[in-house]
Amino acid sequence: MKPSLAIASREGKIVPSSDFQLSFLSKIQRIFNEGEFAATYKFALILGIADLCIDKTADCNESVFISFQELGGKFIAYYWQQSQPFARTGGEEQVLLQNHGRQAAIVSSIRVFREKYPRETINTAQHNRAFSGLLASVIRTIKEQPVKYIQNLAGGRDPFIFEEHKDGLLLRDGVAFCLRRFHPLVTQMARAQWVNHIRGIALNTRILGPSDDLESFLFSASRQALGLLREGLMDLRSKCFYCDGSLVRGGDVDHFIPFSLYPRDMVPNFVLAHASCNRSKSNKLASGEHLERWLDFSEQHRVDLAQISQIAGIRFEERGSLSVALWAHQNASSAGDVAWQEKQNFVQVLERDINLIQGRISSLSKASYP
Ligand SMILES: [Zn+2]
């Protein structure tokens, strides 16, 4: 039986029923647990679709179309980081296998590109002439593999996520809603299984050794990158972003939108803060007052921030980080969650906060497309 989509009365928007949402989640879980996947692509595909649902700030009422170009860009970003050598044994650099048997084709293509253009970073690569060739080969693999097989569950084909078109994927009604709503959960599941998959590949055992930091290697900026980021931010402003106190000993690099909500590193989302302010804010959103300052800061320093992202090799996604901020505030507001002001002081997430971010997004779109 197919769970129905209930039509909620609020502004005539389609809101999936709770049955639909639960069934969606359990099917996603089955995709991760079942299926004879040799490579890690299925995790990348679900993550890519989920991330794009946030990036596109789509109104969930409309059908959401995800192009292969967009999806290819996500795959390259994820595997760019993962195609770096994990260790060096016997003087040889060791890249983790992402496939039982031979290395996954996408990782190999990225490796070839990076060896040919060793100076390119994830930020600059797309301006390289050879990038379109890389993108085309990644897209080919995405179409031939995860897109083709991901909706095959034990017991048959169940195209519950998308319908494939010539240029991309049309998401089923209700899917974007669920992926936005459960983004942290879906990301967590996908990453945990991705890590397991890599650990489960026999040839990786020797590369991994006793090391325990596989997850952060796969998904977070390296310590070295964070060090460069901290230096760059210190040059811009050597004060705590939240309390304005001076940062004598460098301070913490804090994710303005908490990492626990959206675990991806993007430069505009980093601010410097006292370790104590960082701890106190913990995994909460910051209040509207901080939000306004953050929006101003990232607008004022966009050129500097872009430069810092180059140096640190962390993605600069101005629009992306705003979309994430918008999504996080919308979710918090509809869940009645509070935001952190200072110490033990919390305030409501307001409609005004959401409007501020929306205003910034629309002024950015105007600036980019005159
Ligand atoms: Zn502080």
PDB file of N, CA, C and O and ligand atoms in Angstrom, residues 240 243 274 277, ligand 1:
ATOM      1  N   CYS A 240      36.284  37.900  19.412  1.00  0.00           N
ATOM      2  CA  CYS A 240      35.267  36.856  19.467  1.00  0.00           C
ATOM      3  C   CYS A 240      34.025  37.358  18.730  1.00  0.00           C
ATOM      4  O   CYS A 240      33.537  38.455  18.986  1.00  0.00           O
ATOM      5  N   CYS A 243      30.962  37.752  21.611  1.00  0.00           N
ATOM      6  CA  CYS A 243      30.962  38.694  22.735  1.00  0.00           C
ATOM      7  C   CYS A 243      31.892  39.875  22.493  1.00  0.00           C
ATOM      8  O   CYS A 243      31.982  40.768  23.321  1.00  0.00           O
ATOM      9  N   HIS A 274      35.618  32.701  21.376  1.00  0.00           N
ATOM     10  CA  HIS A 274      36.233  32.129  22.568  1.00  0.00           C
ATOM     11  C   HIS A 274      35.807  30.664  22.678  1.00  0.00           C
ATOM     12  O   HIS A 274      34.667  30.336  22.343  1.00  0.00           O
ATOM     13  N   CYS A 277      32.620  30.707  24.670  1.00  0.00           N
ATOM     14  CA  CYS A 277      31.415  31.128  23.933  1.00  0.00           C
ATOM     15  C   CYS A 277      30.976  30.001  22.991  1.00  0.00           C
ATOM     16  O   CYS A 277      29.788  29.713  22.851  1.00  0.00           O
TER      17      CYS A 277
HETATM   18 ZN    ZN B   1      33.393  35.338  23.410  1.00  0.00          ZN
END
